[in-house]
XYZ file of C-alpha atoms in Angstrom:
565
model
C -48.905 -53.667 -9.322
C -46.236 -51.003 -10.023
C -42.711 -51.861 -7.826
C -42.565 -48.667 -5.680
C -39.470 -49.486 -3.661
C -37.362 -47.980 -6.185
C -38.552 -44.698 -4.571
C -37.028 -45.929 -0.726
C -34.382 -46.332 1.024
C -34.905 -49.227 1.771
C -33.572 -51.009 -1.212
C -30.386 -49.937 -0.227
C -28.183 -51.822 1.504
C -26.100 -50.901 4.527
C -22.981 -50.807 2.431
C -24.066 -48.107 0.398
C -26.074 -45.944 3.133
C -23.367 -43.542 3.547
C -23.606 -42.420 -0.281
C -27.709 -42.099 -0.045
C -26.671 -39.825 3.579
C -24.308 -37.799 1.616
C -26.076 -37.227 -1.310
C -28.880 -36.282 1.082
C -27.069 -33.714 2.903
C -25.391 -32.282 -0.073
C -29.475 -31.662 -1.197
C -30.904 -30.308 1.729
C -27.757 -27.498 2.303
C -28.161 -26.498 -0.988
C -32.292 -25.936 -0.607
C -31.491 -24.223 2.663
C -28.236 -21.939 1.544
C -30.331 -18.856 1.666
C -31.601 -19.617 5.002
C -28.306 -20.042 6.373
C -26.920 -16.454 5.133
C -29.667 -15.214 7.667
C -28.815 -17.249 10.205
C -25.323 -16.735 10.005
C -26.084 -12.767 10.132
C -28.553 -12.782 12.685
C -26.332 -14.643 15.020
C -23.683 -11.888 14.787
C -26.213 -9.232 15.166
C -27.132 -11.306 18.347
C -23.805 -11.260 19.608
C -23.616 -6.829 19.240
C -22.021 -6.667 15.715
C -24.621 -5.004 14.057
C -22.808 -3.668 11.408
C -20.938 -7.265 10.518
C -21.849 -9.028 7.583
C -21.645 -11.385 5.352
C -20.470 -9.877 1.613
C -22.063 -12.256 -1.025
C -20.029 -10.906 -3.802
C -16.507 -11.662 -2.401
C -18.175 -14.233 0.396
C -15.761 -12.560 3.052
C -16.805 -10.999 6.522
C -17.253 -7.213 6.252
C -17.380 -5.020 9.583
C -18.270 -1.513 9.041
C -17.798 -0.575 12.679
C -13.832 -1.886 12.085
C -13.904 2.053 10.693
C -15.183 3.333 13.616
C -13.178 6.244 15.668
C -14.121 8.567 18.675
C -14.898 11.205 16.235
C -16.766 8.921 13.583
C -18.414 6.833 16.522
C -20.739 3.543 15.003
C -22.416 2.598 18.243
C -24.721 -0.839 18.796
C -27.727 -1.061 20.499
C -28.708 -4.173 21.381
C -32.309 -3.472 21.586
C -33.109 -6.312 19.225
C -31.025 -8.956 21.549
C -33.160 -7.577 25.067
C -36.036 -7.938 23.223
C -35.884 -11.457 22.505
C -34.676 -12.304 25.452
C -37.719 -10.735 26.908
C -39.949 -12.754 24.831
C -38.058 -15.744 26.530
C -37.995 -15.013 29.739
C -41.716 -14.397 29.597
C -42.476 -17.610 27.988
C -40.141 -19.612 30.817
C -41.778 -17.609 33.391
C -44.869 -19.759 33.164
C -42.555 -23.099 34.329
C -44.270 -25.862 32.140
C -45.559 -28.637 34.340
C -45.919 -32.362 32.586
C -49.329 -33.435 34.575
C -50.324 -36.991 33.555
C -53.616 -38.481 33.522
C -54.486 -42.211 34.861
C -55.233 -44.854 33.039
C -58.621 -45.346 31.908
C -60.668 -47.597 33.970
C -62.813 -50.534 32.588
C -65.705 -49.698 34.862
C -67.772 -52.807 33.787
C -65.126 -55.097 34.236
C -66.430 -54.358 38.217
C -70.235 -54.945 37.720
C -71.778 -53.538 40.720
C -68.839 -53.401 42.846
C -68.358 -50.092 43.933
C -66.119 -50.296 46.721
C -63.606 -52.393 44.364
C -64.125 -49.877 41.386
C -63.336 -47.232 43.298
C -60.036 -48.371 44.545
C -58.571 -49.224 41.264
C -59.656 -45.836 40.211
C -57.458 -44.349 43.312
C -54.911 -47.066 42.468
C -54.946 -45.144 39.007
C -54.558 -42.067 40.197
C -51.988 -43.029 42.400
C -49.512 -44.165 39.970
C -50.052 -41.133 37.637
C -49.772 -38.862 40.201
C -46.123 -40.833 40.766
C -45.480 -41.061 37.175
C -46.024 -37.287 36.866
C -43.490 -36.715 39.526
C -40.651 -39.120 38.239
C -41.123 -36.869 34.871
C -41.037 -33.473 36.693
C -37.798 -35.380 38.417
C -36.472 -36.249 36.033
C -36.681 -32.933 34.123
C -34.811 -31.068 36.981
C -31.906 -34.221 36.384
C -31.698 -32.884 32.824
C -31.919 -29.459 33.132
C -34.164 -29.402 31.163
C -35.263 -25.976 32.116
C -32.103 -24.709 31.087
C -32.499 -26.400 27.391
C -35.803 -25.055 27.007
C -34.049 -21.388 27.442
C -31.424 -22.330 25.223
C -34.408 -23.785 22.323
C -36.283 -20.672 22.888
C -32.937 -18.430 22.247
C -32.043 -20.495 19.454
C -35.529 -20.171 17.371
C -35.844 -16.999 18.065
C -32.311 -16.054 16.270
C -32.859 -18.991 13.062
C -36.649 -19.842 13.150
C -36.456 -23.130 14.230
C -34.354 -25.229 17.232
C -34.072 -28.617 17.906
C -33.877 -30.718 21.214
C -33.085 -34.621 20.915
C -34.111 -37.114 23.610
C -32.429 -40.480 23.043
C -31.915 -43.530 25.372
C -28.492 -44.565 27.105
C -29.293 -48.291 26.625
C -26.003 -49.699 28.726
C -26.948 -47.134 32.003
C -30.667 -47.194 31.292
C -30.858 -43.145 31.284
C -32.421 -40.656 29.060
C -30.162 -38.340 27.213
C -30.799 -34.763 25.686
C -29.112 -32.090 23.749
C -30.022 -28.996 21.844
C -28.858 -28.662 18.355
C -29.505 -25.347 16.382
C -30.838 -24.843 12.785
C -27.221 -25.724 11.399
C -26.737 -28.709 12.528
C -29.886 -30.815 11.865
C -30.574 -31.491 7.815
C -34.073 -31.628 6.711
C -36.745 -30.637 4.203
C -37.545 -27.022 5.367
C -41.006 -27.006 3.302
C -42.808 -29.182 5.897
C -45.149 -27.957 8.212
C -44.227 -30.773 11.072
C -40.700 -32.318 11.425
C -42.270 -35.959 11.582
C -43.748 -35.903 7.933
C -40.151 -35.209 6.409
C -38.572 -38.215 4.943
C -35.270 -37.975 6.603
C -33.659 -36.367 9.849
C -29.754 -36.067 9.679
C -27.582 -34.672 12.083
C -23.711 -33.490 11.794
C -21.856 -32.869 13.922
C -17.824 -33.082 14.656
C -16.913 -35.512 16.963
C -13.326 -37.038 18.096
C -11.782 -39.590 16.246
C -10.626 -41.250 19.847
C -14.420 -41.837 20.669
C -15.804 -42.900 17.237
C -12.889 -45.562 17.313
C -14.100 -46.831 20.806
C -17.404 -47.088 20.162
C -18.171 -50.904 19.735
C -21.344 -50.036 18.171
C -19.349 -49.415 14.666
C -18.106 -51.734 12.690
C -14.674 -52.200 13.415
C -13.535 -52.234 9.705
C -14.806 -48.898 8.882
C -14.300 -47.337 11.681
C -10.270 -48.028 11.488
C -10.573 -46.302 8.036
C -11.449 -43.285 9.008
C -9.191 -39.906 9.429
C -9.713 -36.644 10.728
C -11.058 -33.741 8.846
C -11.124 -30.999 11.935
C -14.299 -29.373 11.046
C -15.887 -27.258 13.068
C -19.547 -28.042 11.655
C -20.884 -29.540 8.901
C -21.869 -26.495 7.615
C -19.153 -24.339 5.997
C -21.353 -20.810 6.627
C -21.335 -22.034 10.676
C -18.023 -23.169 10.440
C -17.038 -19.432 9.191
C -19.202 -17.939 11.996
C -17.027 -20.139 14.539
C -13.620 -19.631 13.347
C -14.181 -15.990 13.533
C -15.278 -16.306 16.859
C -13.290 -18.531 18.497
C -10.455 -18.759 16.055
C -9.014 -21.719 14.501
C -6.812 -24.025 16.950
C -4.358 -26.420 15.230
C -5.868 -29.703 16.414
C -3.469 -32.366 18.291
C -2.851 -35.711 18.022
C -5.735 -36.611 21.250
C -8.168 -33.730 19.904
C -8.406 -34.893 16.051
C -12.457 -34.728 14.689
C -14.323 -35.427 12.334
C -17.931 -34.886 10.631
C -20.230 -37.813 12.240
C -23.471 -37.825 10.721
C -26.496 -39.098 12.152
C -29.417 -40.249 10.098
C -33.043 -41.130 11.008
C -34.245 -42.605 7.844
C -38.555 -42.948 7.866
C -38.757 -46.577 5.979
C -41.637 -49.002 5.344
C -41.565 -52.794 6.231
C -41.432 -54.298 2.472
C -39.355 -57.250 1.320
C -36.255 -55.408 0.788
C -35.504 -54.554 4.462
C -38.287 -57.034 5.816
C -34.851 -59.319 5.961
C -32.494 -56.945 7.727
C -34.791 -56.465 9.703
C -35.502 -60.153 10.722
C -31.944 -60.837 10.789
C -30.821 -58.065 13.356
C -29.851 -58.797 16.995
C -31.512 -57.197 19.925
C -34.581 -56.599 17.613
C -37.525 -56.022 19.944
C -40.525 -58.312 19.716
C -42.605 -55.288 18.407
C -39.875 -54.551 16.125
C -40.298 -58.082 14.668
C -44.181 -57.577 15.042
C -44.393 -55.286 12.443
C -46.294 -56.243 8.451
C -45.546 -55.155 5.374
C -46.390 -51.364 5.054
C -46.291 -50.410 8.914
C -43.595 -47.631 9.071
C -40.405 -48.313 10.545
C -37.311 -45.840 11.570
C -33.728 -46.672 9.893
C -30.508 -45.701 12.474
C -27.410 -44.866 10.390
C -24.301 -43.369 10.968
C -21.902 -41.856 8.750
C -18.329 -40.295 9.267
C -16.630 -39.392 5.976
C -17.381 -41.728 3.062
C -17.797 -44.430 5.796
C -20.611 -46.405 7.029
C -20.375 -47.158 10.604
C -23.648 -48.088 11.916
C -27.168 -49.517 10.483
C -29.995 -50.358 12.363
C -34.004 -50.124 12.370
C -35.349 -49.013 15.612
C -38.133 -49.768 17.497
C -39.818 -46.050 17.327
C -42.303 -44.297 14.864
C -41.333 -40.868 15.420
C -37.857 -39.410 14.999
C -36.088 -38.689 18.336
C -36.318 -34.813 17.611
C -38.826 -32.064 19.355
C -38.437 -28.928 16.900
C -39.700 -25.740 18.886
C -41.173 -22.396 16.191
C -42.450 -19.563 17.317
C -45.242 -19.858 14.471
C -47.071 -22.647 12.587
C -45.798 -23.050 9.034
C -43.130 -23.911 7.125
C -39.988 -25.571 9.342
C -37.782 -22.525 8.182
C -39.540 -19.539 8.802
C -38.894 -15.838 9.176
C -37.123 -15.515 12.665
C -38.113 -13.118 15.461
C -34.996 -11.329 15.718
C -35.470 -10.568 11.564
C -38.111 -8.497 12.749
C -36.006 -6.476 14.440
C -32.675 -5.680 12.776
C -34.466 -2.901 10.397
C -35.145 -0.979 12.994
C -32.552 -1.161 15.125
C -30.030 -0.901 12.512
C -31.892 2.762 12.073
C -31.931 3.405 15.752
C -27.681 2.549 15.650
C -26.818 5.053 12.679
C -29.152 7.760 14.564
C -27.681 7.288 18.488
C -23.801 7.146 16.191
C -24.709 10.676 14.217
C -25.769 11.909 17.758
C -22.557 10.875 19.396
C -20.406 12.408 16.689
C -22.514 15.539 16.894
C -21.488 15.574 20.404
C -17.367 14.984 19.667
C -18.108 18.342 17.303
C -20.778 20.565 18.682
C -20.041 20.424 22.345
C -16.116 20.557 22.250
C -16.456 23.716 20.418
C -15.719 24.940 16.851
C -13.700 27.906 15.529
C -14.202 30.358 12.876
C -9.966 31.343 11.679
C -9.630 34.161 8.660
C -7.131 32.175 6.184
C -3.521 33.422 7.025
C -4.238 33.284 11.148
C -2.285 30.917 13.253
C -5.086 28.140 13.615
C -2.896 26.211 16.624
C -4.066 27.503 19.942
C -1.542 27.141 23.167
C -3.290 24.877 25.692
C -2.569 26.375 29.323
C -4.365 25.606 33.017
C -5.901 28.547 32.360
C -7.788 27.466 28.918
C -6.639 27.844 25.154
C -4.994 30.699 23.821
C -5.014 31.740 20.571
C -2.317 34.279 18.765
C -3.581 36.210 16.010
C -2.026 39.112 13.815
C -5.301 40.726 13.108
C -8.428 39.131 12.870
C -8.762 37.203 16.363
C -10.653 34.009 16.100
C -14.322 33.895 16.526
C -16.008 30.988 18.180
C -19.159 29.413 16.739
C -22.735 29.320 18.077
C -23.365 25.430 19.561
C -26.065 24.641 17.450
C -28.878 22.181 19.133
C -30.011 18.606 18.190
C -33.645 19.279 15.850
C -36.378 17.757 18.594
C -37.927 15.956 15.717
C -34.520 13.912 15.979
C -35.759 12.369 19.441
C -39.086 11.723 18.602
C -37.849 9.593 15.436
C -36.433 7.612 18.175
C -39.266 7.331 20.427
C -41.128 6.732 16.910
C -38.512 3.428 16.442
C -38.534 2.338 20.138
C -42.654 1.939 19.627
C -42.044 -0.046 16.590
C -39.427 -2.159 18.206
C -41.950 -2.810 21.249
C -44.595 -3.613 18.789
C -43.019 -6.484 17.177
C -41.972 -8.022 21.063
C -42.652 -7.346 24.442
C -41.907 -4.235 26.745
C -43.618 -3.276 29.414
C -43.178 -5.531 31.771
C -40.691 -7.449 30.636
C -38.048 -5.005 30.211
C -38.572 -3.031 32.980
C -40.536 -0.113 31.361
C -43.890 -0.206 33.729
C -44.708 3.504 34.675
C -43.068 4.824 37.857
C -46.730 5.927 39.070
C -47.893 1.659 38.511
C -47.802 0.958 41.838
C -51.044 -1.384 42.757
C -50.599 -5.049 41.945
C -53.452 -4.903 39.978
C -52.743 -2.488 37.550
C -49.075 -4.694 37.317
C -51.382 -7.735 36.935
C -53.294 -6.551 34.154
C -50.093 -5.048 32.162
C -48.954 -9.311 32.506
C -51.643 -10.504 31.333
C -51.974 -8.401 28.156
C -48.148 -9.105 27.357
C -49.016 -12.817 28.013
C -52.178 -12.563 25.364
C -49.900 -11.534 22.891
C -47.703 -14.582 23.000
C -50.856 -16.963 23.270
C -49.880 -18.555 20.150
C -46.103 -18.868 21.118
C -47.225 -19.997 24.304
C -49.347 -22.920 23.086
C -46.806 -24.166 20.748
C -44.273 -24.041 23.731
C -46.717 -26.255 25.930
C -46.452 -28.766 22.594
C -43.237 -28.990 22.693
C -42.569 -29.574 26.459
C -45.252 -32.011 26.207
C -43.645 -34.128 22.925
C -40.775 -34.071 25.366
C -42.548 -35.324 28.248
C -44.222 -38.214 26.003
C -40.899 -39.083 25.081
C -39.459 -39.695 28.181
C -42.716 -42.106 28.727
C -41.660 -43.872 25.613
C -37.638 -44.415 26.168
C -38.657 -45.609 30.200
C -41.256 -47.739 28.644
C -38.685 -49.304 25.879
C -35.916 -49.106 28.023
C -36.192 -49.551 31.387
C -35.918 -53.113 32.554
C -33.966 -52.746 35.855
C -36.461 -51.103 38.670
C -35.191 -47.644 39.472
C -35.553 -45.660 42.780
C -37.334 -42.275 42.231
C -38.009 -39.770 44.987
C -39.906 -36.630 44.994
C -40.420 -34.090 47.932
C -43.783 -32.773 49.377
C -44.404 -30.361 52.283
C -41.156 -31.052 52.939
C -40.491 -34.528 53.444
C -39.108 -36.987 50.670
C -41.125 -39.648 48.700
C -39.654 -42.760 47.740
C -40.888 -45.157 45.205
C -39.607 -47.438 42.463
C -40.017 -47.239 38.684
C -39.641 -49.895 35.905
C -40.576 -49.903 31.911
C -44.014 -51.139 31.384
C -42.554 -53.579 28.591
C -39.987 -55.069 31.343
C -42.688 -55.334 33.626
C -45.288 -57.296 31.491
C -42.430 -59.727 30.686
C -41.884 -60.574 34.212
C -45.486 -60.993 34.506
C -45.387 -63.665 31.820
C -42.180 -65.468 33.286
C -44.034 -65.298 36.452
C -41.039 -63.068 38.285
C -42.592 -61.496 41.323
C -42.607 -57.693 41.566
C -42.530 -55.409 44.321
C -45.802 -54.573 45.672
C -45.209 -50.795 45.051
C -43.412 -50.832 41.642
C -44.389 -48.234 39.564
C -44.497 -49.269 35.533
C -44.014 -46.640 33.341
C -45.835 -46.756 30.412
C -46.260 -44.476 26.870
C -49.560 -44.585 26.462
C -49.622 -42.531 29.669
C -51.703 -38.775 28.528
C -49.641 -35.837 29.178
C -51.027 -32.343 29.614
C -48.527 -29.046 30.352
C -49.896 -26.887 33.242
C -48.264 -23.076 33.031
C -51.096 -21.245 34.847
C -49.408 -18.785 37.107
C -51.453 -19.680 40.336
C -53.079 -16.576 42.126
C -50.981 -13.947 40.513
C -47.764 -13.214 38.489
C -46.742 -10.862 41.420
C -45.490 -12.104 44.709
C -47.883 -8.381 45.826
C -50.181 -9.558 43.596
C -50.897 -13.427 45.227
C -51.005 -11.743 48.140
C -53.477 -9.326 47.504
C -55.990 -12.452 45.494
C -55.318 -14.919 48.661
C -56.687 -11.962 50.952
C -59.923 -11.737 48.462
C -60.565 -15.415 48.377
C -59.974 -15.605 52.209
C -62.951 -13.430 52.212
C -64.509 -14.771 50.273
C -64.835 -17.956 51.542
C -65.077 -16.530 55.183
C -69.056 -16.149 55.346
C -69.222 -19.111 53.320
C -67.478 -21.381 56.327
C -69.611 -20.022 58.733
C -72.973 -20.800 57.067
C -72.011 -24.162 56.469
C -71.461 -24.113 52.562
C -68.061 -25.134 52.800
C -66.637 -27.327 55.370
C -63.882 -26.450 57.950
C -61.463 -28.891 56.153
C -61.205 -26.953 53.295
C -61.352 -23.481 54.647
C -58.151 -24.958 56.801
C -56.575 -27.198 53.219
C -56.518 -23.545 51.783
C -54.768 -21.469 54.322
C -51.811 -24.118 54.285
């Protein structure tokens, strides 16, 4: 049989994973260089400098609108920007719901016991209905909300955004933070982040806290000295230094790169050993046979190891959000914009100089005439010898000049979202339906955005299951409000729990375990309407509805009742 190690990582050893890391990095920025031109130019266009870019002749910033006077005007419309932001807020209108299903049932395990089946089955739904609510919790702890905005933004402007959800082992929490295209290294060319080989993320960090961190070995990280970078890529370092400057660094705010690799490895008999030999390795960890794959932990800071360790996961700790399937690095909404609204700038600027000519006035002089006229309360004066000075016909903007706008506003709206979403619903769309129905069609055109979105929550949601079920082994109090009042219940890992089952350490009664293998859907449907008019309006139609029905006996009281609170 052929020796295919010699094609993985994990032949190397942990003295030389920095150099693999580095070399890796160095690889993937240079496969990705023309991607980050357009990132780095659509996140200025973002900001309002539309006419800002980045010259790849001399590789130094250009700004046309640095020209720009009252009389040669270069205005920015940031019709592009609204527009994406539109497509946002419509997509975090729906408020993504993890809703988690209970555990399947064995239902011949109970024979012909009913009663008994039928308990554990509300016992099941029980703790997935509390489950779902420690997630939902937990999400408003996070922010998460706010991070979803941020990953929407984000992929919007560079194709692709990246949220990581890691464990805090020592306080037993769950971490998260959004990283943009920059800062995560990968092979763009796959379709899903989880089939690329490696996952690597840089970013600067201080030297204080890398030094603290008992995690690193203390040789290295004594060796290490500051570089001051503001990213690990030099076209996002530009982008920041001309935004926020560059501040000489002191002694207590020194950085430097950190890089962060998630290495995908199989169990062979070159890391089989390290594997063996490391401490705190999880019995499933130590469970696994040769070919089962296995995730390698490194970090890097300069040409320094700090860190190596295989963790007990099988996917990397990343959730990637697109707007489309394909390729990780894709063409980015906002690209899709910046034609024509670099078109509809240069027109609104020639129609603002027109009016800093045209409407102040113009003057027709015979050479030889004093051209300087004496400014007075009374208007301007002008002295002439014999030909007095004749002023010139305003001439009127061509109509067709107007409709070429109109024309570019329609093929802006085209590529996004308008109606409703930026405030451009007819002043005569007054009934909730007709409101209703403009919603729904804007929604239908962001079905396939929409369904990726629900992916991605829910990859977030399952791993929140998975770091509580790895990581948990203290209970935790939860709570959760309904109608009003406060529910309290306690939480624990599901592999902490099982352990004290098999130690025979008694726990609580009410103690809910929280497993991974948990299934998690995402509900976003609106309820009755989009509209507060418009609820209103479908509650009054099912009230009715279900009126006759009550009183011939089809549906009972109790529900009738359930439904009007």
């Amino acid at each position: 049989m052929a020796d295919t190690s010699r094609f993985q990582t994990s032949v190397v050893k942990t003295e030389d994973i920095g150099q693999v890391i580095d070399e890796a990095v160095v690889a993937y920025k240079s496969t990705r260089y023309s991607f980050e031109r357009r990132w780095y130019d659509n996140k200025f266009f973002d900001d309002g400098f539309h006419f800002r870019f980045l010259q790849r002749t001399t590789n130094k910033i250009v700004d046309l609108a640095e020209r720009a006077s009252m009389y040669n005007p270069t205005r920015a419309i940031p019709k592009a920007s609204r527009q994406i932001r539109g497509v946002a807020n419509l997509l975090m209108s729906n408020d993504p719901t993890p809703v988690v299903s209970p555990e399947r049932i064995n239902t011949h395990a109970f024979g012909e016991d009913q009663q008994a089946l039928k308990q554990a089955q509300d016992q099941a739904k029980w703790k997935a209905k509390l489950v779902g609510h420690w997630i939902n919790e937990e999400f408003k702890n996070q922010e998460i909300n706010e991070k979803l905005a941020h990953l929407l933004i984000l992929s919007m402007i560079q194709g692709v955004s990246y949220l990581q959800v890691w464990p805090d082992a020592v306080e037993e929490k769950i971490r998260t933070q959004v990283y943009d295209a920059f800062d995560i290294y990968l092979d763009g060319k796959f379709t899903d982040i989880q089939d690329c080989p490696m996952v690597i993320k840089g970013i600067p960090k201080l030297i204080s806290e890398i030094k603290a961190n008992e995690l690193f070995d203390e040789t290295q990280r004594m060796q290490i000295t500051a570089d001051n970078k503001l990213a690990s890529s030099e076209i996002k370092e530009a982008y920041l230094r001309s935004r926020f400057g560059s501040e000489r660094a002191t002694e207590a705010t020194q950085t430097i790169l950190l890089k962060e690799a998630f290495i995908k490895e199989y169990v062979n008999k070159n890391n089989s050993g390290r594997i063996k030999n490391q401490e705190k390795a999880s019995e499933t960890l130590l469970r696994k046979k040769e070919g089962d794959p296995v995730i390698r932990h490194a970090f890097v800071a300069g040409n320094f190891w700090l860190f190596d360790e295989y963790l007990d996961i099988d996917k990397y700790p990343f959730v990637d959000f697109r707007m489309e399937p394909g390729p990780i690095y894709q063409v980015p909404l906002i690209e899709r914009f910046i034609p024509l609204n670099k078109s509809l700038d240069m027109l609104v600027s020639r129609i603002e100089r027109y009016t800093h000519t045209m409407v102040v006035g113009s003057w027709s002089i015979k050479a030889g005439e004093p051209d300087k006229p004496n400014n007075s309360a009374g208007g301007q004066i002008f002295k002439y010898n014999t030909t007095p000075p004749v002023q010139n016909p305003i001439a009127s903007i061509p109509p067709f000049v107007f409709n070429f706008i109109n024309v570019l506003n329609s093929f802006v709206e085209e590529q996004g979202v308008s109606t409703s979403a930026l405030n451009r619903i007819h002043a005569g769309v007054k009934a909730a339906r007709a409101i209703e129905s403009l919603k729904e069609s804007e929604y239908a055109n962001l079905s396939i955005a929409q369904r990726r979105f629900k992916q991605s929550v829910r990859r977030i949601a399952e791993r929140f299951l998975d770091i509580a079920d790895n990581y948990f082994t203290q209970p935790q109090e939860a709570m959760f409000m309904e109608k009003g009042e406060p529910t309290y219940f306690d939480i624990i890992g599901k592999r902490a729990y099982d352990e004290r089952q098999k130690l025979g350490i008694p726990a609580q009664e009410d103690i809910i375990p929280i497993s991974k293998e948990y299934h998690v859907e995402i509900d976003v449907e609106q309820g009755m309407g989009y509209t507060r008019q418009g609820r209103q309006e479908t509650a009054m139609e099912l009230a009715n509805f279900f009126g006759p029905l009550v009183q011939a006996g089809v549906v009972p009281p109790e529900a009738f009742q359930k439904f009007i609170e």
